[in-house]
Amino acid sequence: MMSHMHAVDVLLVEDNQQDAELTIRSLKKHKLANNVSVVEDGAEALDFIFCRGKYGERDINHPPKVIFLDLKLPLVSGLEVLRAIKQDARTKAVPVVVVTSSREDPDVKAAYELGANSYVVKPVDFESFTEAIGSLGLYWLLINQPPK
Amino acid sequence: MNVRSRITLLFVLLAVVPVVVVGFLAYYTGRQSIEQVEINHLVSTNLMKSSELTRWIEAYQQRMEELAQRPLIAQYSAIVVASDPSDPAYDLARLSLEEDHLKPRIKPRGGFTEVSVISPDKGIIMASSDEMQEGKYYANQRFFAEGKLHTYTQGVFYSLPVQQTTMMVSTPINDKKEKLVAVLAGRLDLRDLSSIMSAQSGLSQSEKTYLVNKSNFFVTEPYSGEGYALKKTVRTEGVQAGLSGNDGVAFYNDYRNVPVIGAYKWLPEYNMCLITEVDQSEAYAPINSMAMTMLSIVSLLALIVLAAGFFLARTITQPLARLVAGAAEIGRHGHLDRKVGTEDKDEIGELSRAFDRMAMELKMTTVSIDELERRIHERTAQLEAANRELEAFSYSVSHDLRAPLRAIDGYTRILLEDYQQLLDDEGKRICSVISEGAHKMSDLIDDLLTFSRLGRSALNPSNIDMEAMAGAVFQELTTAQSRKRIDFQVDSLPPAVGDPALLRQVWVNLLSNSVKFSQKKKRAVIRVRGEKSENETVYSVQDNGVGFDMQYVDKLFGVFQRLHSVKDFEGNGVGLALVQRVILRHGGRAWAEGETGKGATFYFTLPHQGMI
């Protein structure tokens, strides 16, 4: 769960610690968990991304390769975080995968409109969950080519 | 024709028709009686005139006889007739005869125009009041022949000796021994006759009486001063009838070609016919003037009635017109406050007030409809708010209930993976039960959400080929392997109008139930039917599966209601509840029939109209 100050592959924005643990375990299973950072609310997520507050030493020019973003977050909501990322020229190229527990989420449409790159429902079944997270990690970290 | 004209016309007819009928009858009877009176008058005038004529002639005859009976007349006449100029008595006798006896008998004192003494043997005038006549010859005249025997009057004839029409009275002059001495003859003045005839006998201006002789000549003047007498002929209907020897009355045109009523009478003793005529225009004048008066009265009456009818009709139609205008305004513009009522005590006034009451009640109804609409609006808003809350709630449920489940399943799996060596078989079994429970709970959440979403989302109706849809769903639900075991029969199904996604879910649930509950049969039969009735179409899915006890049929469509154990058949008891919900939302009904061990039939209907 430790993170490099400089090279972060995955930023996991998740307030549910169990979900966070399961996500990291899934990534680990696929050997993708080397550089995973976890923040627990929207405000911290914004600090991390824009290198503010306790993340002031971070270099904004080295953003995470992918952000896994839950929509239901304390303090600042997932949609607000998404909006901030996509409105800033420095960060808008960072892929954001919206991860949520519910198909019923009324914010799905809003998320896509704000520029979410994917929208994924977290399955209850652990195997399916591992599969889903693994696929996402593989895709965004290895297959997807970020702009230079 | 509008009411007003009809009422007016009715009035005029009621008032004028009787008057016209009575008037016509009065005119007709009046004319008849006037005619009768006139005819009586003319006939009696004729009688009177003919007797006047007789008296007139008789008076002259009498004078003539009186003259003839004088002794001196006989004496002198004998001398004159003897006509011996040498007789010294001759001159004296003639002079005396003429001067003392004949001349005094002529006009103006005597009335005759000429009185002569005629010799009985030769018929020569021997002495006369008119000396010019002496020596004239009358032997072949009738009055001479008759006059030798008795007093005689010869009717109008043309006298050659005097060269004019004349009328003669003759009588014998006898001596003491009753021996004929001479014939005394007197000429009558026809102008006197004219004045007698034309003397007015009645009040009528146009009435005239005249004599016509056998040769159709006027004997007397019809009107004095015309100079027709013995110069003009007349051949009118009345004259012809009279000259044929008849007495009577006729309607014809007289010699002036003026319509007259004429009475004619034949006078055989004088060979003349007596005519009395009156102009029809004058005779009918009273009745005609009465008719004119009547006509004026009728016209005036008609005018008065017309005006009265017109105004009365106005009093009737004006309130009606107001009513019509008021009704039109209420109808067109919805001005329910508009009042058309009047104070009138009559039926129309009552109608107008009833109309106002109706408008008022209508207004109250309208107001309450407005109130209802407002409440509906309010309620709809409340429902929409509740719906939004429900959506938020279901989102929370699905989101927040899932997270712990995911943790339960995830950590159980971690336990199994990371602590495999520490768990014996029982421990592993317990872990898998925990996992299973979590999965089932997740499915339940999904089904519940689907169920609640069905009740809320709007319907998107379109035309659906139900036969194709049922077939496609069956194909999806089954594998080629399982289809070998199932005899699936689809009748030709009537198409439907409804939400395709929802109705598809209905087919999915019903057909999957049928497949599921007949899976233990060696040979499963699933039959789908559809039948159209007047207002709806009934679809059904029948299977020969395990069926159910009709005793529990009410529980069949309840949420989470199951009639079979999970051990025998999987399922969470939401499927049929969902079917019923969808069908109810389409305005239809759903029900089931079954028997334990023999199979079940599920029915649902879709209305042809009035889908909610």
Coordinates of N, CA, C and O in Angstrom, one line a residue, chain B residues 354-456:
Chain B
A354 N -84.9 29.0 -15.1 CA -84.3 27.7 -15.0 C -83.0 27.6 -15.7 O -82.1 27.0 -15.2
F355 N -82.9 28.3 -16.8 CA -81.6 28.3 -17.6 C -80.5 28.9 -16.7 O -79.4 28.4 -16.6
D356 N -80.9 30.1 -16.0 CA -79.9 30.7 -15.1 C -79.4 29.7 -14.1 O -78.2 29.6 -13.7
R357 N -80.4 29.0 -13.5 CA -80.1 28.1 -12.4 C -79.1 27.0 -12.9 O -78.1 26.7 -12.3
M358 N -79.4 26.6 -14.2 CA -78.6 25.5 -14.8 C -77.2 26.0 -15.0 O -76.2 25.3 -14.6
A359 N -77.1 27.3 -15.4 CA -75.7 27.9 -15.7 C -75.0 28.0 -14.4 O -73.8 27.7 -14.3
M360 N -75.8 28.3 -13.3 CA -75.1 28.4 -12.0 C -74.6 27.1 -11.5 O -73.4 27.0 -11.0
E361 N -75.4 26.1 -11.7 CA -75.0 24.7 -11.2 C -73.8 24.3 -12.0 O -72.9 23.7 -11.5
L362 N -73.9 24.6 -13.3 CA -72.8 24.2 -14.2 C -71.5 24.9 -13.7 O -70.4 24.3 -13.7
K363 N -71.7 26.2 -13.3 CA -70.5 26.9 -12.8 C -69.9 26.2 -11.6 O -68.7 26.1 -11.5
M364 N -70.8 25.8 -10.7 CA -70.4 25.2 -9.4 C -69.6 23.9 -9.8 O -68.6 23.6 -9.2
T365 N -70.2 23.2 -10.8 CA -69.6 21.9 -11.2 C -68.2 22.2 -11.8 O -67.2 21.5 -11.5
T366 N -68.1 23.3 -12.6 CA -66.9 23.6 -13.2 C -65.8 24.0 -12.1 O -64.7 23.6 -12.2
V367 N -66.3 24.7 -11.1 CA -65.4 25.1 -10.1 C -64.9 23.9 -9.4 O -63.7 23.8 -9.1
S368 N -65.8 22.9 -9.1 CA -65.3 21.8 -8.4 C -64.4 20.9 -9.3 O -63.5 20.3 -8.8
I369 N -64.6 21.0 -10.6 CA -63.7 20.3 -11.5 C -62.3 21.0 -11.4 O -61.3 20.3 -11.3
D370 N -62.3 22.3 -11.4 CA -61.1 23.1 -11.2 C -60.3 22.6 -10.0 O -59.1 22.4 -9.9
E371 N -61.2 22.6 -8.9 CA -60.6 22.2 -7.6 C -60.0 20.8 -7.7 O -58.9 20.5 -7.2
L372 N -60.7 19.9 -8.3 CA -60.3 18.5 -8.5 C -58.9 18.5 -9.2 O -58.0 17.8 -8.9
E373 N -58.9 19.3 -10.3 CA -57.7 19.3 -11.1 C -56.5 19.8 -10.3 O -55.4 19.3 -10.4
R374 N -56.8 20.8 -9.5 CA -55.8 21.3 -8.6 C -55.2 20.2 -7.6 O -54.1 20.1 -7.5
R375 N -56.2 19.5 -7.1 CA -55.8 18.4 -6.2 C -55.0 17.4 -6.9 O -54.0 16.8 -6.3
I376 N -55.5 17.0 -8.1 CA -54.8 16.0 -8.9 C -53.3 16.5 -9.1 O -52.4 15.7 -8.9
H377 N -53.2 17.8 -9.4 CA -51.9 18.3 -9.6 C -51.0 18.2 -8.4 O -49.9 17.7 -8.5
E378 N -51.6 18.5 -7.3 CA -50.9 18.5 -6.0 C -50.4 17.0 -5.7 O -49.3 16.8 -5.4
R379 N -51.5 16.1 -5.9 CA -51.2 14.7 -5.6 C -50.1 14.2 -6.6 O -49.2 13.4 -6.1
T380 N -50.2 14.6 -7.8 CA -49.2 14.1 -8.8 C -47.8 14.6 -8.4 O -46.8 13.8 -8.4
A381 N -47.7 15.9 -7.9 CA -46.4 16.4 -7.5 C -45.9 15.6 -6.3 O -44.7 15.2 -6.2
Q382 N -46.9 15.3 -5.4 CA -46.5 14.5 -4.2 C -45.9 13.1 -4.6 O -44.9 12.6 -4.2
L383 N -46.7 12.5 -5.6 CA -46.3 11.2 -6.1 C -44.9 11.2 -6.7 O -44.1 10.4 -6.5
E384 N -44.8 12.3 -7.5 CA -43.5 12.4 -8.2 C -42.3 12.6 -7.2 O -41.3 11.9 -7.4
A385 N -42.6 13.3 -6.2 CA -41.6 13.5 -5.1 C -41.3 12.2 -4.4 O -40.1 11.8 -4.3
A386 N -42.4 11.4 -4.1 CA -42.2 10.1 -3.5 C -41.5 9.2 -4.4 O -40.6 8.4 -4.0
N387 N -41.8 9.3 -5.7 CA -41.1 8.5 -6.7 C -39.6 8.8 -6.7 O -38.8 7.8 -6.7
R388 N -39.3 10.0 -6.6 CA -37.9 10.4 -6.6 C -37.2 9.9 -5.4 O -36.1 9.3 -5.4
E389 N -37.9 10.0 -4.3 CA -37.3 9.5 -3.0 C -37.1 8.0 -3.1 O -36.1 7.5 -2.7
L390 N -38.1 7.3 -3.7 CA -38.0 5.9 -3.8 C -36.8 5.5 -4.7 O -36.1 4.6 -4.4
E391 N -36.6 6.3 -5.8 CA -35.4 6.0 -6.6 C -34.1 6.2 -5.9 O -33.2 5.3 -6.0
A392 N -34.1 7.3 -5.1 CA -32.9 7.5 -4.3 C -32.7 6.4 -3.3 O -31.6 5.9 -3.1
F393 N -33.8 6.0 -2.7 CA -33.8 4.9 -1.8 C -33.2 3.6 -2.4 O -32.3 3.0 -1.9
S394 N -33.8 3.3 -3.6 CA -33.4 2.0 -4.2 C -31.9 2.1 -4.6 O -31.2 1.1 -4.6
Y395 N -31.5 3.3 -5.0 CA -30.0 3.5 -5.3 C -29.2 3.2 -4.1 O -28.2 2.4 -4.1
S396 N -29.6 3.8 -3.0 CA -28.9 3.5 -1.7 C -28.9 2.1 -1.4 O -27.9 1.5 -1.0
V397 N -30.1 1.4 -1.5 CA -30.2 0.0 -1.2 C -29.2 -0.8 -2.0 O -28.4 -1.5 -1.5
S398 N -29.2 -0.5 -3.3 CA -28.4 -1.3 -4.2 C -26.9 -1.0 -3.9 O -26.1 -1.9 -4.0
H399 N -26.6 0.2 -3.6 CA -25.2 0.6 -3.4 C -24.7 0.1 -2.1 O -23.7 -0.6 -2.0
D400 N -25.5 0.4 -1.0 CA -25.0 0.2 0.3 C -25.1 -1.2 0.8 O -24.4 -1.7 1.6
L401 N -26.1 -1.9 0.3 CA -26.3 -3.3 0.7 C -25.3 -4.2 0.0 O -24.9 -5.3 0.5
R402 N -24.9 -3.8 -1.2 CA -23.9 -4.6 -1.9 C -22.5 -4.6 -1.3 O -21.9 -5.6 -1.3
A403 N -22.1 -3.4 -0.9 CA -20.7 -3.3 -0.4 C -20.4 -4.4 0.7 O -19.4 -5.1 0.6
P404 N -21.3 -4.5 1.8 CA -21.0 -5.5 2.8 C -21.0 -6.9 2.2 O -20.2 -7.8 2.6
L405 N -21.9 -7.1 1.2 CA -22.0 -8.5 0.6 C -20.7 -8.8 -0.1 O -20.2 -9.9 0.0
R406 N -20.2 -7.8 -0.8 CA -19.0 -8.0 -1.5 C -17.9 -8.3 -0.5 O -17.0 -9.2 -0.7
A407 N -17.9 -7.6 0.7 CA -16.9 -7.9 1.7 C -17.0 -9.3 2.2 O -16.0 -10.0 2.4
I408 N -18.3 -9.7 2.5 CA -18.5 -11.1 3.0 C -17.9 -12.1 2.0 O -17.1 -13.0 2.4
D409 N -18.3 -11.9 0.8 CA -17.9 -12.9 -0.2 C -16.4 -12.8 -0.4 O -15.7 -13.8 -0.5
G410 N -15.9 -11.6 -0.5 CA -14.4 -11.4 -0.8 C -13.6 -11.9 0.3 O -12.6 -12.7 0.1
Y411 N -13.9 -11.6 1.6 CA -13.1 -12.1 2.7 C -13.2 -13.6 2.9 O -12.3 -14.2 3.3
T412 N -14.4 -14.1 2.6 CA -14.6 -15.6 2.7 C -13.6 -16.2 1.8 O -12.9 -17.2 2.1
R413 N -13.5 -15.6 0.6 CA -12.7 -16.2 -0.5 C -11.2 -16.1 -0.1 O -10.4 -17.0 -0.2
I414 N -10.9 -14.9 0.6 CA -9.5 -14.7 1.0 C -9.2 -15.8 2.1 O -8.1 -16.4 2.1
L415 N -10.2 -16.0 3.0 CA -10.0 -17.1 4.0 C -9.6 -18.4 3.3 O -8.7 -19.1 3.7
L416 N -10.5 -18.7 2.3 CA -10.3 -20.0 1.6 C -8.9 -20.1 0.9 O -8.3 -21.1 0.9
E417 N -8.5 -18.9 0.4 CA -7.3 -18.9 -0.4 C -6.0 -18.9 0.5 O -5.1 -19.7 0.4
D418 N -6.1 -18.0 1.5 CA -4.9 -17.8 2.3 C -4.7 -18.7 3.4 O -3.6 -18.9 3.9
Y419 N -5.9 -19.3 3.9 CA -5.8 -20.1 5.1 C -6.3 -21.6 4.8 O -6.8 -22.2 5.7
Q420 N -6.0 -22.0 3.6 CA -6.5 -23.3 3.1 C -6.0 -24.4 4.1 O -6.8 -25.3 4.4
Q421 N -4.8 -24.3 4.5 CA -4.2 -25.4 5.3 C -4.9 -25.5 6.6 O -5.0 -26.6 7.2
L422 N -5.3 -24.4 7.2 CA -5.9 -24.4 8.5 C -7.3 -24.8 8.6 O -7.9 -25.1 9.6
L423 N -8.0 -24.9 7.4 CA -9.4 -25.2 7.4 C -9.6 -26.7 7.0 O -9.0 -27.2 6.0
D424 N -10.4 -27.4 7.8 CA -10.8 -28.8 7.4 C -12.0 -28.7 6.5 O -12.4 -27.6 6.1
D425 N -12.5 -29.8 6.1 CA -13.5 -29.8 5.1 C -14.8 -29.1 5.5 O -15.4 -28.3 4.8
E426 N -15.1 -29.3 6.8 CA -16.3 -28.6 7.4 C -16.1 -27.1 7.3 O -17.0 -26.3 6.9
G427 N -14.9 -26.6 7.7 CA -14.6 -25.2 7.6 C -14.8 -24.7 6.2 O -15.4 -23.6 6.0
K428 N -14.3 -25.4 5.2 CA -14.4 -25.0 3.8 C -15.9 -24.9 3.4 O -16.3 -24.0 2.7
R429 N -16.7 -26.0 3.9 CA -18.1 -26.0 3.5 C -18.8 -24.8 4.1 O -19.6 -24.1 3.4
I430 N -18.4 -24.5 5.3 CA -19.1 -23.3 6.0 C -18.8 -22.0 5.2 O -19.6 -21.2 4.9
C431 N -17.5 -21.9 4.8 CA -17.1 -20.8 3.9 C -17.9 -20.7 2.7 O -18.4 -19.6 2.3
S432 N -18.2 -21.8 2.0 CA -18.9 -21.8 0.7 C -20.4 -21.4 1.0 O -21.0 -20.7 0.2
V433 N -20.9 -21.9 2.1 CA -22.3 -21.5 2.5 C -22.4 -20.0 2.7 O -23.4 -19.3 2.2
I434 N -21.4 -19.4 3.4 CA -21.4 -17.9 3.6 C -21.4 -17.3 2.2 O -22.2 -16.3 1.9
S435 N -20.5 -17.7 1.3 CA -20.4 -17.2 -0.1 C -21.8 -17.2 -0.8 O -22.3 -16.3 -1.4
E436 N -22.4 -18.5 -0.7 CA -23.6 -18.7 -1.4 C -24.7 -17.7 -0.9 O -25.4 -17.1 -1.7
G437 N -24.7 -17.5 0.5 CA -25.7 -16.6 1.0 C -25.5 -15.2 0.5 O -26.5 -14.5 0.2
A438 N -24.3 -14.8 0.4 CA -24.0 -13.5 -0.1 C -24.5 -13.3 -1.6 O -25.1 -12.3 -1.9
H439 N -24.2 -14.3 -2.4 CA -24.7 -14.3 -3.8 C -26.2 -14.2 -3.9 O -26.8 -13.4 -4.6
K440 N -26.9 -15.0 -3.0 CA -28.3 -15.1 -3.1 C -28.9 -13.7 -2.7 O -29.8 -13.2 -3.3
M441 N -28.3 -13.1 -1.7 CA -28.7 -11.8 -1.2 C -28.5 -10.8 -2.3 O -29.4 -10.0 -2.6
S442 N -27.5 -10.9 -3.0 CA -27.2 -10.0 -4.2 C -28.3 -10.1 -5.2 O -28.8 -9.2 -5.8
D443 N -28.6 -11.4 -5.6 CA -29.6 -11.7 -6.6 C -31.0 -11.1 -6.1 O -31.7 -10.4 -6.9
L444 N -31.3 -11.3 -4.8 CA -32.5 -10.7 -4.3 C -32.6 -9.2 -4.5 O -33.6 -8.7 -4.9
I445 N -31.5 -8.6 -4.2 CA -31.4 -7.1 -4.3 C -31.7 -6.8 -5.8 O -32.5 -5.9 -6.1
D446 N -31.1 -7.5 -6.7 CA -31.2 -7.2 -8.1 C -32.7 -7.3 -8.5 O -33.3 -6.4 -9.2
D447 N -33.3 -8.4 -8.1 CA -34.7 -8.7 -8.5 C -35.6 -7.6 -7.9 O -36.6 -7.2 -8.6
L448 N -35.4 -7.3 -6.6 CA -36.3 -6.3 -6.0 C -36.2 -5.0 -6.7 O -37.2 -4.3 -7.0
L449 N -35.0 -4.6 -7.1 CA -34.8 -3.4 -7.8 C -35.5 -3.4 -9.2 O -36.1 -2.4 -9.6
T450 N -35.4 -4.5 -9.9 CA -36.0 -4.7 -11.1 C -37.5 -4.5 -10.9 O -38.2 -3.8 -11.7
F451 N -38.0 -5.2 -9.9 CA -39.4 -5.1 -9.6 C -39.9 -3.7 -9.3 O -40.9 -3.3 -9.8
S452 N -39.2 -3.0 -8.5 CA -39.6 -1.7 -8.2 C -39.5 -0.7 -9.4 O -40.3 0.2 -9.6
R453 N -38.5 -1.0 -10.2 CA -38.3 -0.1 -11.4 C -39.5 -0.3 -12.3 O -39.9 0.7 -12.9
L454 N -40.0 -1.5 -12.4 CA -41.1 -1.8 -13.3 C -42.3 -1.0 -13.0 O -43.1 -0.6 -13.8
G455 N -42.5 -0.8 -11.7 CA -43.6 0.0 -11.2 C -43.5 1.4 -11.5 O -44.5 2.2 -11.4
R456 N -42.3 1.9 -11.7 CA -42.2 3.4 -11.8 C -41.9 3.9 -13.2 O -42.5 4.9 -13.5

